[in-house]
Amino acid sequence: MGKLKLCILGNGYLADIIVEAGLKGMLDEYELVGVLGRTREKTELLAKKGGCQACGTIDELLALSPDYVAEAASVQSVKDCGVKILESGAGMIVLSIGAFADHEFFGQIKAAAAGHKTRVYIASGAVGGFDVLRTISLMGQAEAGIRTRKGPASLKGTPLFVERLMEDGTESHVFHGSAKEAISLLPTKVNVAVASSLVTAGPEDTRVDIYSVPGMVGDDHKITSEIEGVKAVVDIYSSTSAIAGWSVVAVLQNIAFHAQPRMS
């Protein structure tokens, strides 16, 4: 049996982790055949490192007939390319899960996957415990919430940031709302909230609270899902985004146990 063809959507730090994992022999079931990113120079550098083709468009990438496309780019990249990837017959590993907070787009993705017998694999990123969170939601209508604590500097460039947060000596509660509302305000900051909502109560009904913590480095996410008689709490802290890239590697390893390469 030949190797599974893998393409990467993205050319930054997280995409580089996937390439590095391959070079270290951690993805031996795969052949990296292509990389697509926003900037040609960075894409070419990463492609050279991985020994594959640098692509300038999604059509060029899909012409390589990948079995799987690993996304390590952005919410917009998922929205721009997700349906086309699935319709090509490739499976897709998604890291920028915030794209699925858009109910209409989520429906398009599900329809494309069902219509072309392909699959979407959600990379856990900086969150875990999907199995128990999903189990509780199957048992009944779960009450779900996520509390995120992060340093004020990480909120810069978002509607939640105000200068006083940099000077505050105490923790500040800067957001309360649904996961859907959170993603509309912070499209690149709340993938964990959206991922959690998809396996619990849904983006509209999962509560999100965000706190600015002076001097804090990294993010701490506490996810709760509860029905009568059963409660799960998942708490994850990470000071680096590297965990997101490695979560894609973990998904690819799991897929390799039962996947078959496409016939060209």
PDB file of C-alpha atoms in Angstrom:
ATOM      1  CA  MET A   1       0.000   0.000   0.000  1.00  0.00           C
ATOM      2  CA  GLY A   2       1.322   3.417  -0.955  1.00  0.00           C
ATOM      3  CA  LYS A   3       1.606   6.393   1.311  1.00  0.00           C
ATOM      4  CA  LEU A   4      -1.266   8.803   1.895  1.00  0.00           C
ATOM      5  CA  LYS A   5      -0.847  12.098   0.069  1.00  0.00           C
ATOM      6  CA  LEU A   6      -0.875  15.090   2.416  1.00  0.00           C
ATOM      7  CA  CYS A   7      -1.156  18.801   1.666  1.00  0.00           C
ATOM      8  CA  ILE A   8      -0.916  21.663   4.136  1.00  0.00           C
ATOM      9  CA  LEU A   9      -3.020  24.816   3.993  1.00  0.00           C
ATOM     10  CA  GLY A  10      -0.906  27.472   5.724  1.00  0.00           C
ATOM     11  CA  ASN A  11       2.772  28.390   5.795  1.00  0.00           C
ATOM     12  CA  GLY A  12       3.364  29.772   9.295  1.00  0.00           C
ATOM     13  CA  TYR A  13       4.545  28.495  12.660  1.00  0.00           C
ATOM     14  CA  LEU A  14       1.870  25.826  13.048  1.00  0.00           C
ATOM     15  CA  ALA A  15       2.306  24.533   9.491  1.00  0.00           C
ATOM     16  CA  ASP A  16       6.043  24.312  10.138  1.00  0.00           C
ATOM     17  CA  ILE A  17       5.370  22.032  13.143  1.00  0.00           C
ATOM     18  CA  ILE A  18       3.546  19.586  10.854  1.00  0.00           C
ATOM     19  CA  VAL A  19       6.440  19.618   8.389  1.00  0.00           C
ATOM     20  CA  GLU A  20       8.937  19.116  11.222  1.00  0.00           C
ATOM     21  CA  ALA A  21       6.947  16.151  12.521  1.00  0.00           C
ATOM     22  CA  GLY A  22       7.168  14.579   9.093  1.00  0.00           C
ATOM     23  CA  LEU A  23      10.915  15.138   8.872  1.00  0.00           C
ATOM     24  CA  LYS A  24      11.328  13.504  12.286  1.00  0.00           C
ATOM     25  CA  GLY A  25       9.568  10.347  11.103  1.00  0.00           C
ATOM     26  CA  MET A  26       6.366  10.950  13.030  1.00  0.00           C
ATOM     27  CA  LEU A  27       4.166  10.878   9.919  1.00  0.00           C
ATOM     28  CA  ASP A  28       5.745   8.058   7.951  1.00  0.00           C
ATOM     29  CA  GLU A  29       2.381   6.945   6.548  1.00  0.00           C
ATOM     30  CA  TYR A  30       2.147  10.226   4.604  1.00  0.00           C
ATOM     31  CA  GLU A  31       3.866  11.810   1.633  1.00  0.00           C
ATOM     32  CA  LEU A  32       3.795  15.606   1.838  1.00  0.00           C
ATOM     33  CA  VAL A  33       3.012  16.719  -1.710  1.00  0.00           C
ATOM     34  CA  GLY A  34       2.042  20.392  -1.439  1.00  0.00           C
ATOM     35  CA  VAL A  35       1.809  23.546   0.659  1.00  0.00           C
ATOM     36  CA  LEU A  36      -0.440  26.556   0.055  1.00  0.00           C
ATOM     37  CA  GLY A  37      -0.005  29.865   1.891  1.00  0.00           C
ATOM     38  CA  ARG A  38      -0.787  33.536   1.500  1.00  0.00           C
ATOM     39  CA  THR A  39       2.772  34.702   0.779  1.00  0.00           C
ATOM     40  CA  ARG A  40       4.732  33.047  -2.009  1.00  0.00           C
ATOM     41  CA  GLU A  41       8.149  33.442  -0.383  1.00  0.00           C
ATOM     42  CA  LYS A  42       7.157  31.769   2.896  1.00  0.00           C
ATOM     43  CA  THR A  43       5.286  29.057   1.033  1.00  0.00           C
ATOM     44  CA  GLU A  44       8.320  28.263  -1.101  1.00  0.00           C
ATOM     45  CA  LEU A  45      10.599  28.107   1.948  1.00  0.00           C
ATOM     46  CA  LEU A  46       8.292  25.697   3.762  1.00  0.00           C
ATOM     47  CA  ALA A  47       7.771  23.595   0.640  1.00  0.00           C
ATOM     48  CA  LYS A  48      11.531  23.346   0.126  1.00  0.00           C
ATOM     49  CA  LYS A  49      11.947  22.246   3.744  1.00  0.00           C
ATOM     50  CA  GLY A  50       9.257  19.578   3.309  1.00  0.00           C
ATOM     51  CA  GLY A  51      10.444  18.488  -0.132  1.00  0.00           C
ATOM     52  CA  CYS A  52       7.120  19.222  -1.815  1.00  0.00           C
ATOM     53  CA  GLN A  53       5.419  21.619  -4.228  1.00  0.00           C
ATOM     54  CA  ALA A  54       4.691  25.258  -3.351  1.00  0.00           C
ATOM     55  CA  CYS A  55       1.183  26.091  -4.563  1.00  0.00           C
ATOM     56  CA  GLY A  56      -0.293  29.478  -5.338  1.00  0.00           C
ATOM     57  CA  THR A  57      -3.992  28.553  -5.451  1.00  0.00           C
ATOM     58  CA  ILE A  58      -6.309  25.975  -3.927  1.00  0.00           C
ATOM     59  CA  ASP A  59      -6.917  24.519  -7.393  1.00  0.00           C
ATOM     60  CA  GLU A  60      -3.177  23.983  -7.845  1.00  0.00           C
ATOM     61  CA  LEU A  61      -3.038  22.272  -4.455  1.00  0.00           C
ATOM     62  CA  LEU A  62      -5.983  19.977  -5.188  1.00  0.00           C
ATOM     63  CA  ALA A  63      -4.521  19.061  -8.584  1.00  0.00           C
ATOM     64  CA  LEU A  64      -1.974  17.062  -6.550  1.00  0.00           C
ATOM     65  CA  SER A  65      -4.837  14.703  -5.560  1.00  0.00           C
ATOM     66  CA  PRO A  66      -4.219  14.779  -1.802  1.00  0.00           C
ATOM     67  CA  ASP A  67      -5.910  12.231   0.432  1.00  0.00           C
ATOM     68  CA  TYR A  68      -5.907  14.802   3.242  1.00  0.00           C
ATOM     69  CA  VAL A  69      -5.453  18.541   3.593  1.00  0.00           C
ATOM     70  CA  ALA A  70      -4.312  19.785   6.994  1.00  0.00           C
ATOM     71  CA  GLU A  71      -5.414  23.370   7.667  1.00  0.00           C
ATOM     72  CA  ALA A  72      -3.133  25.498   9.825  1.00  0.00           C
ATOM     73  CA  ALA A  73      -4.001  28.905   8.434  1.00  0.00           C
ATOM     74  CA  SER A  74      -7.094  30.890   9.466  1.00  0.00           C
ATOM     75  CA  VAL A  75     -10.867  30.941   9.787  1.00  0.00           C
ATOM     76  CA  GLN A  76     -11.078  32.715   6.431  1.00  0.00           C
ATOM     77  CA  SER A  77      -8.952  30.047   4.756  1.00  0.00           C
ATOM     78  CA  VAL A  78     -11.357  27.361   5.978  1.00  0.00           C
ATOM     79  CA  LYS A  79     -14.301  29.343   4.612  1.00  0.00           C
ATOM     80  CA  ASP A  80     -12.574  30.017   1.298  1.00  0.00           C
ATOM     81  CA  CYS A  81     -11.290  26.494   0.681  1.00  0.00           C
ATOM     82  CA  GLY A  82     -13.169  24.017   2.885  1.00  0.00           C
ATOM     83  CA  VAL A  83     -16.046  23.103   0.581  1.00  0.00           C
ATOM     84  CA  LYS A  84     -13.785  22.831  -2.455  1.00  0.00           C
ATOM     85  CA  ILE A  85     -11.388  20.526  -0.568  1.00  0.00           C
ATOM     86  CA  LEU A  86     -14.189  18.169   0.450  1.00  0.00           C
ATOM     87  CA  GLU A  87     -15.734  18.207  -3.012  1.00  0.00           C
ATOM     88  CA  SER A  88     -12.352  17.148  -4.441  1.00  0.00           C
ATOM     89  CA  GLY A  89     -12.558  13.924  -2.441  1.00  0.00           C
ATOM     90  CA  ALA A  90      -9.949  14.854   0.162  1.00  0.00           C
ATOM     91  CA  GLY A  91     -10.472  14.700   3.887  1.00  0.00           C
ATOM     92  CA  MET A  92      -9.768  17.892   5.835  1.00  0.00           C
ATOM     93  CA  ILE A  93      -8.177  18.365   9.238  1.00  0.00           C
ATOM     94  CA  VAL A  94      -9.392  21.705  10.605  1.00  0.00           C
ATOM     95  CA  LEU A  95      -7.563  23.728  13.229  1.00  0.00           C
ATOM     96  CA  SER A  96      -9.368  27.067  12.756  1.00  0.00           C
ATOM     97  CA  ILE A  97     -12.620  25.714  14.144  1.00  0.00           C
ATOM     98  CA  GLY A  98     -14.064  29.190  14.557  1.00  0.00           C
ATOM     99  CA  ALA A  99     -15.224  28.955  10.946  1.00  0.00           C
ATOM    100  CA  PHE A 100     -17.934  26.537  12.063  1.00  0.00           C
ATOM    101  CA  ALA A 101     -19.623  29.117  14.267  1.00  0.00           C
ATOM    102  CA  ASP A 102     -21.180  30.315  11.001  1.00  0.00           C
ATOM    103  CA  HIS A 103     -24.276  28.093  10.902  1.00  0.00           C
ATOM    104  CA  GLU A 104     -24.798  28.482   7.151  1.00  0.00           C
ATOM    105  CA  PHE A 105     -21.191  27.611   6.360  1.00  0.00           C
ATOM    106  CA  PHE A 106     -21.267  24.661   8.757  1.00  0.00           C
ATOM    107  CA  GLY A 107     -24.260  23.349   6.831  1.00  0.00           C
ATOM    108  CA  GLN A 108     -22.384  23.704   3.540  1.00  0.00           C
ATOM    109  CA  ILE A 109     -19.437  21.777   4.961  1.00  0.00           C
ATOM    110  CA  LYS A 110     -21.655  18.954   6.225  1.00  0.00           C
ATOM    111  CA  ALA A 111     -23.425  18.746   2.872  1.00  0.00           C
ATOM    112  CA  ALA A 112     -20.144  18.670   0.936  1.00  0.00           C
ATOM    113  CA  ALA A 113     -18.716  15.946   3.175  1.00  0.00           C
ATOM    114  CA  ALA A 114     -21.866  13.825   2.919  1.00  0.00           C
ATOM    115  CA  GLY A 115     -22.253  14.338  -0.821  1.00  0.00           C
ATOM    116  CA  HIS A 116     -18.660  13.400  -1.638  1.00  0.00           C
ATOM    117  CA  LYS A 117     -18.099  10.770   1.070  1.00  0.00           C
ATOM    118  CA  THR A 118     -15.310  12.764   2.670  1.00  0.00           C
ATOM    119  CA  ARG A 119     -14.689  13.699   6.275  1.00  0.00           C
ATOM    120  CA  VAL A 120     -13.788  16.691   8.398  1.00  0.00           C
ATOM    121  CA  TYR A 121     -11.507  16.010  11.348  1.00  0.00           C
ATOM    122  CA  ILE A 122     -11.460  18.620  14.102  1.00  0.00           C
ATOM    123  CA  ALA A 123      -8.001  19.081  15.599  1.00  0.00           C
ATOM    124  CA  SER A 124      -8.247  19.617  19.332  1.00  0.00           C
ATOM    125  CA  GLY A 125      -5.886  22.598  19.333  1.00  0.00           C
ATOM    126  CA  ALA A 126      -5.517  23.823  22.900  1.00  0.00           C
ATOM    127  CA  VAL A 127      -8.496  21.906  24.245  1.00  0.00           C
ATOM    128  CA  GLY A 128      -9.101  18.292  25.204  1.00  0.00           C
ATOM    129  CA  GLY A 129     -11.781  16.010  26.562  1.00  0.00           C
ATOM    130  CA  PHE A 130     -13.945  16.012  23.421  1.00  0.00           C
ATOM    131  CA  ASP A 131     -15.030  12.440  24.101  1.00  0.00           C
ATOM    132  CA  VAL A 132     -16.558  13.070  27.529  1.00  0.00           C
ATOM    133  CA  LEU A 133     -17.976  16.474  26.532  1.00  0.00           C
ATOM    134  CA  ARG A 134     -19.692  14.915  23.518  1.00  0.00           C
ATOM    135  CA  THR A 135     -20.962  11.980  25.578  1.00  0.00           C
ATOM    136  CA  ILE A 136     -22.716  14.284  28.036  1.00  0.00           C
ATOM    137  CA  SER A 137     -24.385  16.216  25.213  1.00  0.00           C
ATOM    138  CA  LEU A 138     -25.755  12.931  23.830  1.00  0.00           C
ATOM    139  CA  MET A 139     -27.299  12.099  27.199  1.00  0.00           C
ATOM    140  CA  GLY A 140     -29.450  15.222  27.269  1.00  0.00           C
ATOM    141  CA  GLN A 141     -29.575  18.970  26.719  1.00  0.00           C
ATOM    142  CA  ALA A 142     -26.324  20.010  28.358  1.00  0.00           C
ATOM    143  CA  GLU A 143     -25.565  23.313  30.015  1.00  0.00           C
ATOM    144  CA  ALA A 144     -22.155  24.264  28.725  1.00  0.00           C
ATOM    145  CA  GLY A 145     -19.747  27.079  29.313  1.00  0.00           C
ATOM    146  CA  ILE A 146     -16.128  28.056  28.915  1.00  0.00           C
ATOM    147  CA  ARG A 147     -14.129  30.439  31.065  1.00  0.00           C
ATOM    148  CA  THR A 148     -10.957  31.783  29.480  1.00  0.00           C
ATOM    149  CA  ARG A 149      -8.277  33.702  31.364  1.00  0.00           C
ATOM    150  CA  LYS A 150      -5.547  35.452  29.385  1.00  0.00           C
ATOM    151  CA  GLY A 151      -3.119  38.340  29.607  1.00  0.00           C
ATOM    152  CA  PRO A 152      -4.324  41.788  28.517  1.00  0.00           C
ATOM    153  CA  ALA A 153      -1.694  42.070  25.789  1.00  0.00           C
ATOM    154  CA  SER A 154      -3.279  39.125  23.957  1.00  0.00           C
ATOM    155  CA  LEU A 155      -6.484  41.148  23.612  1.00  0.00           C
ATOM    156  CA  LYS A 156      -4.806  43.986  21.694  1.00  0.00           C
ATOM    157  CA  GLY A 157      -6.372  44.555  18.301  1.00  0.00           C
ATOM    158  CA  THR A 158      -9.768  43.293  19.490  1.00  0.00           C
ATOM    159  CA  PRO A 159     -12.906  45.213  20.584  1.00  0.00           C
ATOM    160  CA  LEU A 160     -12.340  43.954  24.151  1.00  0.00           C
ATOM    161  CA  PHE A 161      -9.064  45.771  24.627  1.00  0.00           C
ATOM    162  CA  VAL A 162      -8.820  49.075  26.476  1.00  0.00           C
ATOM    163  CA  GLU A 163      -5.566  50.645  27.669  1.00  0.00           C
ATOM    164  CA  ARG A 164      -6.523  50.458  31.334  1.00  0.00           C
ATOM    165  CA  LEU A 165      -6.251  46.662  31.174  1.00  0.00           C
ATOM    166  CA  MET A 166      -2.472  47.054  30.831  1.00  0.00           C
ATOM    167  CA  GLU A 167      -2.378  49.018  34.075  1.00  0.00           C
ATOM    168  CA  ASP A 168      -4.972  47.143  36.116  1.00  0.00           C
ATOM    169  CA  GLY A 169      -3.708  45.259  39.141  1.00  0.00           C
ATOM    170  CA  THR A 170      -6.718  42.974  39.356  1.00  0.00           C
ATOM    171  CA  GLU A 171      -8.495  40.529  37.083  1.00  0.00           C
ATOM    172  CA  SER A 172     -11.168  42.049  34.816  1.00  0.00           C
ATOM    173  CA  HIS A 173     -14.225  40.331  33.312  1.00  0.00           C
ATOM    174  CA  VAL A 174     -14.148  41.605  29.718  1.00  0.00           C
ATOM    175  CA  PHE A 175     -16.705  39.426  27.910  1.00  0.00           C
ATOM    176  CA  HIS A 176     -19.862  37.463  28.637  1.00  0.00           C
ATOM    177  CA  GLY A 177     -21.987  35.988  25.861  1.00  0.00           C
ATOM    178  CA  SER A 178     -22.408  32.993  23.593  1.00  0.00           C
ATOM    179  CA  ALA A 179     -19.682  31.254  21.612  1.00  0.00           C
ATOM    180  CA  LYS A 180     -21.304  32.616  18.441  1.00  0.00           C
ATOM    181  CA  GLU A 181     -21.106  36.175  19.778  1.00  0.00           C
ATOM    182  CA  ALA A 182     -17.516  35.618  20.854  1.00  0.00           C
ATOM    183  CA  ILE A 183     -16.381  34.504  17.415  1.00  0.00           C
ATOM    184  CA  SER A 184     -18.029  37.538  15.803  1.00  0.00           C
ATOM    185  CA  LEU A 185     -15.921  39.803  18.026  1.00  0.00           C
ATOM    186  CA  LEU A 186     -12.737  37.744  18.184  1.00  0.00           C
ATOM    187  CA  PRO A 187     -12.500  35.636  15.002  1.00  0.00           C
ATOM    188  CA  THR A 188      -8.881  34.566  15.626  1.00  0.00           C
ATOM    189  CA  LYS A 189      -8.985  34.233  19.418  1.00  0.00           C
ATOM    190  CA  VAL A 190     -11.764  31.835  20.373  1.00  0.00           C
ATOM    191  CA  ASN A 191     -11.285  28.606  18.427  1.00  0.00           C
ATOM    192  CA  VAL A 192     -11.291  26.774  21.755  1.00  0.00           C
ATOM    193  CA  ALA A 193     -14.718  28.189  22.614  1.00  0.00           C
ATOM    194  CA  VAL A 194     -16.167  27.194  19.257  1.00  0.00           C
ATOM    195  CA  ALA A 195     -14.628  23.714  19.405  1.00  0.00           C
ATOM    196  CA  SER A 196     -16.117  23.184  22.853  1.00  0.00           C
ATOM    197  CA  SER A 197     -19.522  24.459  21.784  1.00  0.00           C
ATOM    198  CA  LEU A 198     -19.693  22.109  18.798  1.00  0.00           C
ATOM    199  CA  VAL A 199     -19.424  19.051  21.048  1.00  0.00           C
ATOM    200  CA  THR A 200     -21.685  20.390  23.817  1.00  0.00           C
ATOM    201  CA  ALA A 201     -24.620  22.788  23.556  1.00  0.00           C
ATOM    202  CA  GLY A 202     -23.864  24.468  20.215  1.00  0.00           C
ATOM    203  CA  PRO A 203     -22.407  27.935  19.448  1.00  0.00           C
ATOM    204  CA  GLU A 204     -25.628  29.782  20.300  1.00  0.00           C
ATOM    205  CA  ASP A 205     -26.120  28.139  23.704  1.00  0.00           C
ATOM    206  CA  THR A 206     -22.582  27.738  25.042  1.00  0.00           C
ATOM    207  CA  ARG A 207     -21.689  30.497  27.507  1.00  0.00           C
ATOM    208  CA  VAL A 208     -18.318  32.191  27.139  1.00  0.00           C
ATOM    209  CA  ASP A 209     -16.628  34.350  29.766  1.00  0.00           C
ATOM    210  CA  ILE A 210     -13.269  35.965  29.126  1.00  0.00           C
ATOM    211  CA  TYR A 211     -11.081  37.487  31.820  1.00  0.00           C
ATOM    212  CA  SER A 212      -8.049  39.731  31.461  1.00  0.00           C
ATOM    213  CA  VAL A 213      -5.421  38.744  34.037  1.00  0.00           C
ATOM    214  CA  PRO A 214      -2.520  41.160  34.678  1.00  0.00           C
ATOM    215  CA  GLY A 215       0.872  39.634  33.983  1.00  0.00           C
ATOM    216  CA  MET A 216      -0.522  36.346  32.720  1.00  0.00           C
ATOM    217  CA  VAL A 217       1.350  34.538  29.953  1.00  0.00           C
ATOM    218  CA  GLY A 218      -0.642  32.113  27.829  1.00  0.00           C
ATOM    219  CA  ASP A 219      -4.270  31.048  28.092  1.00  0.00           C
ATOM    220  CA  ASP A 220      -6.202  29.021  30.638  1.00  0.00           C
ATOM    221  CA  HIS A 221      -9.453  27.432  29.437  1.00  0.00           C
ATOM    222  CA  LYS A 222     -11.934  25.820  31.811  1.00  0.00           C
ATOM    223  CA  ILE A 223     -14.749  24.038  29.979  1.00  0.00           C
ATOM    224  CA  THR A 224     -17.843  22.764  31.783  1.00  0.00           C
ATOM    225  CA  SER A 225     -20.637  20.558  30.477  1.00  0.00           C
ATOM    226  CA  GLU A 226     -23.447  19.397  32.754  1.00  0.00           C
ATOM    227  CA  ILE A 227     -26.760  17.582  32.819  1.00  0.00           C
ATOM    228  CA  GLU A 228     -28.639  16.296  35.830  1.00  0.00           C
ATOM    229  CA  GLY A 229     -26.422  13.729  37.550  1.00  0.00           C
ATOM    230  CA  VAL A 230     -23.356  14.189  35.330  1.00  0.00           C
ATOM    231  CA  LYS A 231     -20.804  17.001  35.165  1.00  0.00           C
ATOM    232  CA  ALA A 232     -17.462  17.248  33.355  1.00  0.00           C
ATOM    233  CA  VAL A 233     -14.839  19.940  33.799  1.00  0.00           C
ATOM    234  CA  VAL A 234     -11.859  20.166  31.437  1.00  0.00           C
ATOM    235  CA  ASP A 235      -9.129  22.664  32.341  1.00  0.00           C
ATOM    236  CA  ILE A 236      -6.206  23.315  29.999  1.00  0.00           C
ATOM    237  CA  TYR A 237      -3.411  25.839  30.327  1.00  0.00           C
ATOM    238  CA  SER A 238      -0.884  26.552  27.597  1.00  0.00           C
ATOM    239  CA  SER A 239       1.733  29.260  27.280  1.00  0.00           C
ATOM    240  CA  THR A 240       2.483  28.398  23.649  1.00  0.00           C
ATOM    241  CA  SER A 241       0.450  27.978  20.475  1.00  0.00           C
ATOM    242  CA  ALA A 242       2.625  24.995  19.541  1.00  0.00           C
ATOM    243  CA  ILE A 243       0.059  22.679  21.115  1.00  0.00           C
ATOM    244  CA  ALA A 244      -2.292  23.539  18.245  1.00  0.00           C
ATOM    245  CA  GLY A 245       0.175  22.398  15.579  1.00  0.00           C
ATOM    246  CA  TRP A 246       0.931  19.198  17.455  1.00  0.00           C
ATOM    247  CA  SER A 247      -2.777  18.469  17.755  1.00  0.00           C
ATOM    248  CA  VAL A 248      -2.914  18.278  13.943  1.00  0.00           C
ATOM    249  CA  VAL A 249      -0.031  15.805  14.011  1.00  0.00           C
ATOM    250  CA  ALA A 250      -1.959  13.720  16.547  1.00  0.00           C
ATOM    251  CA  VAL A 251      -5.058  13.661  14.313  1.00  0.00           C
ATOM    252  CA  LEU A 252      -2.981  12.623  11.294  1.00  0.00           C
ATOM    253  CA  GLN A 253      -1.442   9.761  13.272  1.00  0.00           C
ATOM    254  CA  ASN A 254      -4.907   8.567  14.319  1.00  0.00           C
ATOM    255  CA  ILE A 255      -6.219   8.751  10.752  1.00  0.00           C
ATOM    256  CA  ALA A 256      -3.308   6.715   9.412  1.00  0.00           C
ATOM    257  CA  PHE A 257      -4.418   3.620  11.319  1.00  0.00           C
ATOM    258  CA  HIS A 258      -7.481   3.101   9.138  1.00  0.00           C
ATOM    259  CA  ALA A 259      -7.113   5.330   6.078  1.00  0.00           C
ATOM    260  CA  GLN A 260      -6.538   4.169   2.496  1.00  0.00           C
ATOM    261  CA  PRO A 261      -4.786   6.286  -0.162  1.00  0.00           C
ATOM    262  CA  ARG A 262      -6.817   7.660  -3.057  1.00  0.00           C
ATOM    263  CA  MET A 263      -6.571   6.068  -6.460  1.00  0.00           C
ATOM    264  CA  SER A 264      -5.088   8.593  -8.897  1.00  0.00           C
TER     265      SER A 264
END
